[in-house]
mmCIF file of C-alpha atoms and ligand atoms in Angstrom:
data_model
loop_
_atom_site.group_PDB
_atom_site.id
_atom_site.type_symbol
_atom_site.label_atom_id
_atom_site.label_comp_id
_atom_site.label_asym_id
_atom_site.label_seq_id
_atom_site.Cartn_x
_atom_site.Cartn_y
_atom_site.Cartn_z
ATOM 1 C CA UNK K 29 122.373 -79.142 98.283
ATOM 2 C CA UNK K 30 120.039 -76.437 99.535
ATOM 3 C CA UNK K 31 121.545 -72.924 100.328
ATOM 4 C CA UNK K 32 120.109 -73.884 104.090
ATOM 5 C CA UNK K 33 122.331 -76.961 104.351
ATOM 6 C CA UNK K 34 125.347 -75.423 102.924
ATOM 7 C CA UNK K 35 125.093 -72.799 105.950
ATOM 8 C CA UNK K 36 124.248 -76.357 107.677
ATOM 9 C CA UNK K 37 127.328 -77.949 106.615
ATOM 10 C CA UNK K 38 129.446 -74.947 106.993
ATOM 11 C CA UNK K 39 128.276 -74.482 110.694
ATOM 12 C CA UNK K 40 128.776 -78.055 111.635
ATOM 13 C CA UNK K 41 124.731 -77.943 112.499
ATOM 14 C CA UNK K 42 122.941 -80.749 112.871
ATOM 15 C CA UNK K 43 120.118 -80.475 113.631
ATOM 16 C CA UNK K 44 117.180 -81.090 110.777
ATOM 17 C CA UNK K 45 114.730 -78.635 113.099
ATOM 18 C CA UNK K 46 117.025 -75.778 112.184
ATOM 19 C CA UNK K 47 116.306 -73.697 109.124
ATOM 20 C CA UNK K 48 118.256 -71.114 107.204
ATOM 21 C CA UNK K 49 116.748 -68.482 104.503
ATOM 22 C CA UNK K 50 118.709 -67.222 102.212
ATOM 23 C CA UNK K 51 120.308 -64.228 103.272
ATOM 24 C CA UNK K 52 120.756 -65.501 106.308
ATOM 25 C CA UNK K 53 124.141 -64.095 107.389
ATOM 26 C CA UNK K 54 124.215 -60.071 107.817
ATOM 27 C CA UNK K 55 127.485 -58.263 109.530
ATOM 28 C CA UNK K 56 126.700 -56.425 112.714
ATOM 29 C CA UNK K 57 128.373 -55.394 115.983
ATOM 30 C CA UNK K 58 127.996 -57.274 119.439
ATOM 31 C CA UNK K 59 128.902 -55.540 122.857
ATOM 32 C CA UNK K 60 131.552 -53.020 120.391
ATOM 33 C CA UNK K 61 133.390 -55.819 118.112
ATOM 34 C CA UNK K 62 132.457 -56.561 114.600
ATOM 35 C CA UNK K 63 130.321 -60.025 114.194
ATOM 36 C CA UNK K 64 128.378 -62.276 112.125
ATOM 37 C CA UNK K 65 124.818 -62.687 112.625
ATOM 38 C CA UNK K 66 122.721 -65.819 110.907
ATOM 39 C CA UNK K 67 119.430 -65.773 111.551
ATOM 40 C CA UNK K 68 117.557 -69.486 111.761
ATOM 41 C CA UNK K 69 114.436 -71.104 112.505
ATOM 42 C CA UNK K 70 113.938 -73.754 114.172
ATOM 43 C CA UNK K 71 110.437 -75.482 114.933
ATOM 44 C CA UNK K 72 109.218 -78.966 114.446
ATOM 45 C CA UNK K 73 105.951 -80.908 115.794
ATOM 46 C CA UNK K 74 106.054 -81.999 119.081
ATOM 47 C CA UNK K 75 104.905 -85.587 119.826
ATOM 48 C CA UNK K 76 104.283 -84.925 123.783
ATOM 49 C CA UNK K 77 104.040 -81.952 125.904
ATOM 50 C CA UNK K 78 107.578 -82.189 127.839
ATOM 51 C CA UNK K 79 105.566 -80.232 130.823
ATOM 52 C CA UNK K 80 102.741 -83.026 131.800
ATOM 53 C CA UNK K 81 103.704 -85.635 129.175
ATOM 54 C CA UNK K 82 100.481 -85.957 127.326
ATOM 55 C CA UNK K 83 100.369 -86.962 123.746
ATOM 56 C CA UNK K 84 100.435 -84.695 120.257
ATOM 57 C CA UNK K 85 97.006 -85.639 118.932
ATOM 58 C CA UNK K 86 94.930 -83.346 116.864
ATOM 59 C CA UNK K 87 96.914 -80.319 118.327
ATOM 60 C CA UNK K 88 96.692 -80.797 121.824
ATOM 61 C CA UNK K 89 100.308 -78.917 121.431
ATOM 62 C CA UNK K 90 100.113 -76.453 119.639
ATOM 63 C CA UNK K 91 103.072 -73.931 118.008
ATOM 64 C CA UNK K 92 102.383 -70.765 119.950
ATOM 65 C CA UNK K 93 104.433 -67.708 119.029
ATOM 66 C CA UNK K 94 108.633 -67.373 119.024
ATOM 67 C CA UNK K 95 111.595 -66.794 121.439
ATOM 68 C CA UNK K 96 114.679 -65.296 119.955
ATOM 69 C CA UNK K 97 118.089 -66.651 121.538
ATOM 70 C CA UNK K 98 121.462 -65.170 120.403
ATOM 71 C CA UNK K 99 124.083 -68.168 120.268
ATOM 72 C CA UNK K 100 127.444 -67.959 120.247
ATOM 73 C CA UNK K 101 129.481 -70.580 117.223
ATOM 74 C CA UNK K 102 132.493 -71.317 116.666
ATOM 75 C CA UNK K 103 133.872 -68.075 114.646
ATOM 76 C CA UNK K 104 133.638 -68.653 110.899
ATOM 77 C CA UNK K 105 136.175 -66.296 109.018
ATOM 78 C CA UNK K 106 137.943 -63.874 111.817
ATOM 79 C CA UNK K 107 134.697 -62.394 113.395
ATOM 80 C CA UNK K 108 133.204 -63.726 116.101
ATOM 81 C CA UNK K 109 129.698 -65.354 114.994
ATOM 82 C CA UNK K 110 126.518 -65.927 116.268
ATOM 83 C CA UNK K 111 123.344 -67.502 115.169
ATOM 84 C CA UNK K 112 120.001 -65.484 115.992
ATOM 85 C CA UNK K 113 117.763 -68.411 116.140
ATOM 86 C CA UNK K 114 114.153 -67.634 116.443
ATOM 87 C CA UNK K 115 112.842 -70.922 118.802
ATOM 88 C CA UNK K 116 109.331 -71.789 118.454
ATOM 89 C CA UNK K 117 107.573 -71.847 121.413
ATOM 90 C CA UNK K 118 104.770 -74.806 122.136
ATOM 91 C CA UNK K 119 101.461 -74.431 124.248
ATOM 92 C CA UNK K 120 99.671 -77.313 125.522
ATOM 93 C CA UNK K 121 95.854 -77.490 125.688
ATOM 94 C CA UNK K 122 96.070 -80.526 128.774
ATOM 95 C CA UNK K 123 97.908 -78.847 131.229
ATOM 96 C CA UNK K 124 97.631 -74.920 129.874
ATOM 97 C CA UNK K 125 101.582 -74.677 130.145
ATOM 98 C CA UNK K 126 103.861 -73.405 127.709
ATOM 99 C CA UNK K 127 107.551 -74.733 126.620
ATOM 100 C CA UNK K 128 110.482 -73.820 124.211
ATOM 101 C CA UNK K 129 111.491 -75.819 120.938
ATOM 102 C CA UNK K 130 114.951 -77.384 122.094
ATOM 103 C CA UNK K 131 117.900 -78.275 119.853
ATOM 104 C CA UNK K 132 120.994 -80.429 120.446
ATOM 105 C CA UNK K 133 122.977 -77.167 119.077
ATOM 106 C CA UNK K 134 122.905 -75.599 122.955
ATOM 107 C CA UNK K 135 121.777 -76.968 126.629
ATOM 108 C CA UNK K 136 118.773 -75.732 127.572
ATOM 109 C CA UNK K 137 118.788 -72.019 129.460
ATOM 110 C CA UNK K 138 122.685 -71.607 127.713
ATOM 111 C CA UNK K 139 124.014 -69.521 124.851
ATOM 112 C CA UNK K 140 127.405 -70.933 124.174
ATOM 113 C CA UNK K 141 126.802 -73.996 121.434
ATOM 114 C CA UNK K 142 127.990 -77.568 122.543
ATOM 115 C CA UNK K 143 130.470 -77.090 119.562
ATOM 116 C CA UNK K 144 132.220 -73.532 120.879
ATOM 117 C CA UNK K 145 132.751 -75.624 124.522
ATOM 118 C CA UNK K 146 134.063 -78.730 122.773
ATOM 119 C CA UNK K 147 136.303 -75.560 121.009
ATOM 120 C CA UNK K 148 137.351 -74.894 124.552
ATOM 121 C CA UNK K 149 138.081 -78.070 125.814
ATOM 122 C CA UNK K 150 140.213 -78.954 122.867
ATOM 123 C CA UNK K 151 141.841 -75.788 122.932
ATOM 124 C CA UNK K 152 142.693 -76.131 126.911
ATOM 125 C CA UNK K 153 144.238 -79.742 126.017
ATOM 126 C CA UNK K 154 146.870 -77.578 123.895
ATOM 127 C CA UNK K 155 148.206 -75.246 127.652
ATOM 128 C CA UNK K 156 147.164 -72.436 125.760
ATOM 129 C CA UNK K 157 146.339 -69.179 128.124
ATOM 130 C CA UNK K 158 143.088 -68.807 129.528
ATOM 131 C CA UNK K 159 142.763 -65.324 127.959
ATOM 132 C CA UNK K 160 143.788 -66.454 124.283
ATOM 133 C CA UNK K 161 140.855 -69.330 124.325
ATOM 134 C CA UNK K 162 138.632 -66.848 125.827
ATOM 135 C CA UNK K 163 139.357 -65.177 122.286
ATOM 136 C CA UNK K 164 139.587 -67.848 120.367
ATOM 137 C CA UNK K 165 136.474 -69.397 121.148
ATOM 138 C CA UNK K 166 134.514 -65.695 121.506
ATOM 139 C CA UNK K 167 133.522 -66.521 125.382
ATOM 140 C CA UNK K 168 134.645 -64.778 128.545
ATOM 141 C CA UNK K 169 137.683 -66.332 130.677
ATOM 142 C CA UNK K 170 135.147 -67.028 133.139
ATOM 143 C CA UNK K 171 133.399 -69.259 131.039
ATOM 144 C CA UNK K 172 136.632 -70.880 129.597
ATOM 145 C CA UNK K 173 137.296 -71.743 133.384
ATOM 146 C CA UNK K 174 134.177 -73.556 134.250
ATOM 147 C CA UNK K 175 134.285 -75.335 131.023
ATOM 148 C CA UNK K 176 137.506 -76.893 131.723
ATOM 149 C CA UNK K 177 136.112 -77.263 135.428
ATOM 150 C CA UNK K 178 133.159 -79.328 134.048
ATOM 151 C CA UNK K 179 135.615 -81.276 131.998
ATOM 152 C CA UNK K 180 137.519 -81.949 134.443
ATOM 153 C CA UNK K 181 134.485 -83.409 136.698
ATOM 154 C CA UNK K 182 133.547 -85.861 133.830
ATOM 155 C CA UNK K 183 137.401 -87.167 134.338
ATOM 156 C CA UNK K 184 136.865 -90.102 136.847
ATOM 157 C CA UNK K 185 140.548 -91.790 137.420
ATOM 158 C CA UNK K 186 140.324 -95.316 137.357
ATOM 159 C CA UNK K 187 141.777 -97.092 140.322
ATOM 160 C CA UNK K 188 142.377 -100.109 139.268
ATOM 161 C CA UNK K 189 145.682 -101.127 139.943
ATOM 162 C CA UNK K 190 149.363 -99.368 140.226
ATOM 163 C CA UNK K 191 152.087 -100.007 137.677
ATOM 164 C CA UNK K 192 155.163 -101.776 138.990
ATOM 165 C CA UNK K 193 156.894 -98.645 138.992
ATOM 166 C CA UNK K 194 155.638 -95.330 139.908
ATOM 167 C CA UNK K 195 157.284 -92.258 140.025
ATOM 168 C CA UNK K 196 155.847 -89.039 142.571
ATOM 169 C CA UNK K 197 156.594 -85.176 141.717
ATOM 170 C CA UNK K 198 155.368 -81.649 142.841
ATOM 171 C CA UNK K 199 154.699 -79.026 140.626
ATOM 172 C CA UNK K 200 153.442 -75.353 140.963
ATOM 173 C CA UNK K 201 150.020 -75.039 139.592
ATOM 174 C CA UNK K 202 149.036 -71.560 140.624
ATOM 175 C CA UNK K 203 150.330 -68.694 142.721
ATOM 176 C CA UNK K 204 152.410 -70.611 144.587
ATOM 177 C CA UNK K 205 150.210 -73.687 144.684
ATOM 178 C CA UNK K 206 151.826 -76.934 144.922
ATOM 179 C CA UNK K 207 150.450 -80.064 143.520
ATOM 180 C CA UNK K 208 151.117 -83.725 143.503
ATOM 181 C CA UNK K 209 151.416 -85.753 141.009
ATOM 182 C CA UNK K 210 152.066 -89.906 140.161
ATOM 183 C CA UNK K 211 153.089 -90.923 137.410
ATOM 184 C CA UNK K 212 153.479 -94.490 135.826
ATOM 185 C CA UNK K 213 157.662 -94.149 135.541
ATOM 186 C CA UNK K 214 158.338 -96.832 132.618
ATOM 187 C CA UNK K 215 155.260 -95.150 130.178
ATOM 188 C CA UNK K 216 155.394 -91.687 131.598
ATOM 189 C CA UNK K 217 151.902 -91.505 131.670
ATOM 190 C CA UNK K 218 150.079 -89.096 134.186
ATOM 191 C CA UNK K 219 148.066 -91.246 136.830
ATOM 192 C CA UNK K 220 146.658 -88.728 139.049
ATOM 193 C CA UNK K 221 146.855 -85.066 139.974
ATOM 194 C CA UNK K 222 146.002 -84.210 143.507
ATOM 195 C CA UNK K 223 145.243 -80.384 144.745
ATOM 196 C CA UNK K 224 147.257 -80.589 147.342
ATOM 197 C CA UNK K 225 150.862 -82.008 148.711
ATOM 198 C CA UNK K 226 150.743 -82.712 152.141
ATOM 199 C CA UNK K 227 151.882 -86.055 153.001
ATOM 200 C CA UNK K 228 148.446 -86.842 154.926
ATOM 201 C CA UNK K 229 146.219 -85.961 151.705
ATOM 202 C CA UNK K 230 148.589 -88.008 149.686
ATOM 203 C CA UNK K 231 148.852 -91.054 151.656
ATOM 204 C CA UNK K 232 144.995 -91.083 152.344
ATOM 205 C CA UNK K 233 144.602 -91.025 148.543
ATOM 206 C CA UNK K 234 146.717 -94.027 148.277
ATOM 207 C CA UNK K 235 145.076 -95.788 151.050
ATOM 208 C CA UNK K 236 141.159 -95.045 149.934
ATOM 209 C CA UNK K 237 142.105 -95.559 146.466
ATOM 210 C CA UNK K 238 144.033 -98.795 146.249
ATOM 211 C CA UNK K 239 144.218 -101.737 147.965
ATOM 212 C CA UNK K 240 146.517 -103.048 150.155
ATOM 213 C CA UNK K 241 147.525 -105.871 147.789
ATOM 214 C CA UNK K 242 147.839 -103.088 144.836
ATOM 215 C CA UNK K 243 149.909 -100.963 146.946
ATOM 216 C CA UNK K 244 152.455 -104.191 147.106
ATOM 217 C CA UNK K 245 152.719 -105.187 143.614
ATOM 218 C CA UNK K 246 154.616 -101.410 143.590
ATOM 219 C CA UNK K 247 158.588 -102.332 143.337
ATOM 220 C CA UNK K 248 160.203 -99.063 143.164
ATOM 221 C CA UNK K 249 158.608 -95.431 143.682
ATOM 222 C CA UNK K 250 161.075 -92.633 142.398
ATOM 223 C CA UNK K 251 160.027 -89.549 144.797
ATOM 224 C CA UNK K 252 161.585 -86.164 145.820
ATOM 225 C CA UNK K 253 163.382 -86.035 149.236
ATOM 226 C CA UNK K 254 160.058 -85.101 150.995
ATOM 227 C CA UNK K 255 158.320 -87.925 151.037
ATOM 228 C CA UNK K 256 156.514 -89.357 154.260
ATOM 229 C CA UNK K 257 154.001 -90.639 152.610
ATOM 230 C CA UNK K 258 155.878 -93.808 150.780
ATOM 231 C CA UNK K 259 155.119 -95.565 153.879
ATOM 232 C CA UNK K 260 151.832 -97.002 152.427
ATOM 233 C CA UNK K 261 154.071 -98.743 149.830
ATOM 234 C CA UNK K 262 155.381 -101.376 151.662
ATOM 235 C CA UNK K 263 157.417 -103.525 149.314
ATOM 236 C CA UNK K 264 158.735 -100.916 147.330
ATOM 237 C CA UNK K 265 162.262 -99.514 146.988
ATOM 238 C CA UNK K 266 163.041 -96.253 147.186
ATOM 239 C CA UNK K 267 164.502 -94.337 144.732
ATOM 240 C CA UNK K 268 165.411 -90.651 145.033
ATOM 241 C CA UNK K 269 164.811 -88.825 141.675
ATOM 242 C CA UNK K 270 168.161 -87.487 140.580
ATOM 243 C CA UNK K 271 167.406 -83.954 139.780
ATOM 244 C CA UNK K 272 166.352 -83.605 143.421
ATOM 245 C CA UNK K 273 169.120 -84.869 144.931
ATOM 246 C CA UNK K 274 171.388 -82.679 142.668
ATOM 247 C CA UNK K 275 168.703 -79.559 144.131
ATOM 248 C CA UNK K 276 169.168 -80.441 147.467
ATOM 249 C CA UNK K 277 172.637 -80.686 147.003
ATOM 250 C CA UNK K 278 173.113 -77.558 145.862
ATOM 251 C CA UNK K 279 171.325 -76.073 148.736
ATOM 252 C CA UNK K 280 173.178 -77.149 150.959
ATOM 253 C CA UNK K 281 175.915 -75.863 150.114
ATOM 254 C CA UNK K 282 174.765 -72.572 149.588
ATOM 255 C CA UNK K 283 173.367 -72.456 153.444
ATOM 256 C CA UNK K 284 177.174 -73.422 154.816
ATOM 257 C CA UNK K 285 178.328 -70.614 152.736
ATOM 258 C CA UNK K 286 175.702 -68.352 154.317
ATOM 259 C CA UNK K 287 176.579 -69.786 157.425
ATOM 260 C CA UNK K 288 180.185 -68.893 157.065
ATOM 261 C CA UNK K 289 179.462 -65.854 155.394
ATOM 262 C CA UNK K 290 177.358 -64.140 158.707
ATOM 263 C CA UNK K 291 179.614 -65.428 160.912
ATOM 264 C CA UNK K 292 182.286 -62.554 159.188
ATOM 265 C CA UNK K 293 179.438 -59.982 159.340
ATOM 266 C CA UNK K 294 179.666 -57.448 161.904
ATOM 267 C CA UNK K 295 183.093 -57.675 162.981
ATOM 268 C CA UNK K 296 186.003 -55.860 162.130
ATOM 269 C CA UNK K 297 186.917 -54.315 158.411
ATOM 270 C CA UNK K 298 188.168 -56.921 157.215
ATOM 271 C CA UNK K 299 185.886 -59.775 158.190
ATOM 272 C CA UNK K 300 183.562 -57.460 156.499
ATOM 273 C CA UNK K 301 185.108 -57.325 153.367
ATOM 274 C CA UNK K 302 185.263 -61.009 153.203
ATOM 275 C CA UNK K 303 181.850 -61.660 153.998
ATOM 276 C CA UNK K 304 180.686 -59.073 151.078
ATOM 277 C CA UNK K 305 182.720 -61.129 148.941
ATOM 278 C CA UNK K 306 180.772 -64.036 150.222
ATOM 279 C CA UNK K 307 177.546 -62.634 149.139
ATOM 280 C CA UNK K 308 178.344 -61.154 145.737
ATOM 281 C CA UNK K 309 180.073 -64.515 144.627
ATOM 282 C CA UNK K 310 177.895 -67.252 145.637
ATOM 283 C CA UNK K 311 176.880 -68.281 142.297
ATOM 284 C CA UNK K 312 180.804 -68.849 141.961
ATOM 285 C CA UNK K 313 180.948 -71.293 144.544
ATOM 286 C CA UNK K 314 178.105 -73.463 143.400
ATOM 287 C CA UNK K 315 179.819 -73.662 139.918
ATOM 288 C CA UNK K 316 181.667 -76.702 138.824
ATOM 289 C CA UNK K 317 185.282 -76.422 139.379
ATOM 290 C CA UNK K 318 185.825 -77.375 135.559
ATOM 291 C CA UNK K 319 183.434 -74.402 134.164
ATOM 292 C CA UNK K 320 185.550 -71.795 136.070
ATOM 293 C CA UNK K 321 188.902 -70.421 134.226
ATOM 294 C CA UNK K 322 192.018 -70.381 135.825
ATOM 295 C CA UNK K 323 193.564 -68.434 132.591
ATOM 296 C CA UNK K 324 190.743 -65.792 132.258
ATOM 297 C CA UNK K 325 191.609 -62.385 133.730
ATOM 298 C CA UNK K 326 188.449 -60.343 134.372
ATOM 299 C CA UNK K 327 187.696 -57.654 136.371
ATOM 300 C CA UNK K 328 185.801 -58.836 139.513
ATOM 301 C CA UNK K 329 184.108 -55.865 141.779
ATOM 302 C CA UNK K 330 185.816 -56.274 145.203
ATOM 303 C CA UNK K 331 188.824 -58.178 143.911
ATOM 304 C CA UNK K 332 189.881 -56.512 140.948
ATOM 305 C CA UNK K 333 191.699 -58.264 137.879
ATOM 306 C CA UNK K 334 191.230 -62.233 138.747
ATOM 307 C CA UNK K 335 190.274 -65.884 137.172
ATOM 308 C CA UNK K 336 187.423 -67.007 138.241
ATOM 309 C CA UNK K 337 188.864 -70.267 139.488
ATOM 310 C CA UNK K 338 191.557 -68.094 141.938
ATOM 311 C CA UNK K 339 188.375 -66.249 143.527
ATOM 312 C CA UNK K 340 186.751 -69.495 144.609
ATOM 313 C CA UNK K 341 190.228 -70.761 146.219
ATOM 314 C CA UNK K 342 190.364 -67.148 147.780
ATOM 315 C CA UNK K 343 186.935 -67.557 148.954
ATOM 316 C CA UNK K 344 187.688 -71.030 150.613
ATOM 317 C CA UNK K 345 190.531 -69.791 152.425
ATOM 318 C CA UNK K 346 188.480 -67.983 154.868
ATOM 319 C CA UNK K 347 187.106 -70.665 156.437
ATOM 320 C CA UNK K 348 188.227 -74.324 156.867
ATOM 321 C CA UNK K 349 184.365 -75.902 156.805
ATOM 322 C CA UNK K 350 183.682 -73.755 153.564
ATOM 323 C CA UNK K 351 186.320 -76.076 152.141
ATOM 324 C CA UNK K 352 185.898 -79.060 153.207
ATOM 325 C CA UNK K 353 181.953 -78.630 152.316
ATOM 326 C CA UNK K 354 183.215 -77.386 148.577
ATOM 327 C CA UNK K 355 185.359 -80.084 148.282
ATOM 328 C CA UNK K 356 182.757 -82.490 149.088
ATOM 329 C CA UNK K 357 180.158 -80.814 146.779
HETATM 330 ZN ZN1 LIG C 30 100.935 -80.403 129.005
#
């Protein structure tokens, strides 16, 4: 093999249009950081002018001077690496215009090779940060995001039908961004991701997206306890994921204790001292009753030397719905 197709080879290049010299590959610096520079040629014969579409004969395009691109690769070694290509540029004698040699290597008018965004896209697959593919790949985070942007365009969901059993769940996706998601519960896999949570945009999706008939053949949906939008489901059972029941639970029982506990606020010293108790010790009252010692003796702020199991019946003592609502929880 030719010292140009090893560098070929070891580039993952392609294209037969490019050409390497020997000593292609010099060390250099690119906006401060060390880098590898490969210089390459890359000219062929055209057989049309791509500007007014006549034919090559008997140089009616001709090769007319060079255009030097710097392209970014995939790094080779631990430096980032680009190829200096020197692009042959084409004039044509039918319509007096002038055009640049292209390659599959890079899109037209870019310098980030196909291969480095393929690099990004299967490096964004992995939830790596932004920042660290950014690196990786030797692009800016910018371009990172509008790679995976493109990707994600390309992405078309197929509507076809709806498993027999979905399952619906919210997640935070940016600063405080919630999205929605559905999910085929029996495989697990990931049906759709929508931008938004709100039960119109999610019941619209549903309705423009599936039919009527494919909305029935759904027997069970597993959702969260905000759901108004499982309406458009209208065979399907209900089934309130577990975790959020357990969540909403919980909550619950922390607002009667913070019901209780402002109801002691502001009145007389020893209402107050309660109702500080209250506050410092709510994580104790959301405990199971099994996790807490009764044999223990620690020192507890505002009670002194205690179990943690004789605080909570302390606690409870202060007011009657606290208990009952404990002893339900
Ligand atoms: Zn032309």
């Amino acid at each position: 093999m030719s010292c140009s197709n090893n560098n070929k080879t070891l580039l993952d290049i392609k294209d037969p249009n490019i050409i390497f010299d020997e000593d292609c590959v010099k060390e250099g610096t690119y906006k401060g950081k060390r880098c590898k520079y490969i210089f390459g040629k890359l000219t062929y014969t055209p057989t049309h002018c791509v500007k007014c579409g006549v034919k090559n004969i008997d140089f009616t395009v001709y090769k007319n001077g060079t255009q030097l691109s710097r392209i970014t690769l995939p790094i080779t070694g631990i430096n980032p690496t680009y190829i200096l290509l020197q692009k042959q540029r084409f004039m044509c004698q039918a319509c007096q215009s002038s055009f640049t040699a292209k390659t599959p290597i890079v899109q037209r008018n870019c310098f980030i090779s196909q291969n480095v965004k393929a690099q990004v896209i299967l490096k964004s697959a992995e939830a790596q940060l932004l920042r660290s593919i950014a690196r990786d790949c030797s692009v800016s985070p910018a371009t990172v995001h509008r790679q995976i942007n493109q990707a994600v365009k390309q992405f078309i969901p197929h509507y076809k039908a709806l498993p027999k059993h979905l399952s619906f769940d919210e997640f935070k996706y940016a600063k405080g961004e919630m999205a929605f998601e559905y999910i085929n519960a029996e495989s697990g896999d990931i049906l759709n991701i929508l931008d938004r949570r709100d039960n119109l945009t999610i019941k619209n999706h549903f309705i423009v997206n599936y039919s009527l008939t494919d909305r029935q053949h759904v027997e069970t949906v597993t959702i969260d306890m905000n759901a108004g939008y499982v309406s458009v489901f209208p065979r399907a059972k209900i089934i309130i994921d577990r975790f959020h029941l357990v969540q909403l639970i919980n909550r619950s029982m922390n607002k009667c204790r913070i019901q209780v506990m402002n109801q002691l606020r502001m009145s007389n010293g020893d209402d107050m001292k309660k109702y500080r108790r209250l506050k410092r010790y709510w994580k104790l009252l959301l405990k199971k009753r099994s996790d807490l010692s009764s044999v223990e003796y620690k020192y507890y702020p505002l009670f002194g030397q205690r179990t943690g199991q004789s605080i909570v019946d302390e606690m409870l003592h202060y007011d009657p719905v606290l208990k009952a609502n404990y002893e339900l929880y």
